[in-house]
Amino acid sequence: MPAYICVTCGVQFAPTSEPPARCPICEDERQYVHPDGQQWTTLDALRASHKNVVKKEEENLYSINTEPKFGIGQRAFLIRTGAGNVLWDCVGLIDDPTIAKIKELGGIDEIAISHPHYYTAMVEWSRAFGGAPIHLHDAERPWVMRPDPCIHFWSGEERALRGGLKLVRTGGHFEGYQILHWPAGAGGKGALMAGDQPQICMDPKQVSFMYSYPNYIPLNATQIRRVVERLDPLPFDRIYGAFFVRGKGIVPTQGKEVVLRSADRYLRAIRG
Ligand SMILES: [Zn+2]
Ligand SMILES: [Zn+2]
């Protein structure tokens, strides 16, 4: 039985003989159903029409991007540490050339994904790399469309991964939203692997925070303050976002100042 993939958000469902009736992730107010109605594809079809591009971003960091754009259009990252490799976020396509390229870079030992919009084909990625554990926050359990023993739910506010990497739950965009802190990133100054939140703006000196990006639903002041409180203690200079905004999708330096300044501006804007 095929494991159908939602064309709009890229999430893969548990195998079924017929396509699922609906995609709860797209029907949620943070996303949207395909303008022509709910549509499905399969990994085999995707392999015939798309490819992944693996690109070095800095020492020990590689982005993985599907071309042409598929689903939401986010990228994933492979982070190499002295203690093994971590895949941060995920994409819907995994194929033999991608697996070969990543094996050359040392493979994948652990997987962590910021939030359900990027769960995509995470179980396929885990299986391709020996059942690498996938770390998700427990609050997002209802959004897992393909349950699997490789998925490990954690609860609380922080979860250490290998090589000094750390997941921090910030809430906001999703209740169990998690960022990945990479202390060795940005040449040792630290990098924030942010996914969707904070979202890097067209002006890379600004970031933003939304409940829904496609539907422009803001977060409230309490949620914004909580995100900032969780990020502020982390040492980081650079921010890597989920998209190639203006071809890059990074805040190259002074990321902490950018987050604090942007949050302050946001709070002033919604105070009324
Ligand atoms: Zn969907
Ligand atoms: Zn999102």
mmCIF file of C-alpha atoms and ligand atoms in Angstrom, residues 30 72 115 117-118 173-174 177 196 199 211 213-214, ligand 2:
data_model
loop_
_atom_site.group_PDB
_atom_site.id
_atom_site.type_symbol
_atom_site.label_atom_id
_atom_site.label_comp_id
_atom_site.label_asym_id
_atom_site.label_seq_id
_atom_site.Cartn_x
_atom_site.Cartn_y
_atom_site.Cartn_z
ATOM 1 C CA ARG A 30 -2.293 27.811 10.162
ATOM 2 C CA ILE A 72 5.731 24.396 1.649
ATOM 3 C CA HIS A 115 7.113 21.660 14.024
ATOM 4 C CA HIS A 117 4.669 21.733 8.901
ATOM 5 C CA TYR A 118 8.034 20.060 8.262
ATOM 6 C CA HIS A 173 3.732 29.082 16.115
ATOM 7 C CA PHE A 174 2.969 25.633 17.594
ATOM 8 C CA TYR A 177 7.547 24.405 18.686
ATOM 9 C CA ASP A 196 9.717 29.044 10.928
ATOM 10 C CA GLN A 199 11.005 33.870 10.607
ATOM 11 C CA TYR A 211 0.791 31.891 14.509
ATOM 12 C CA TYR A 213 2.428 32.742 8.058
ATOM 13 C CA PRO A 214 0.205 31.969 5.027
HETATM 14 ZN ZN ZN B 2 5.071 26.535 10.047
#
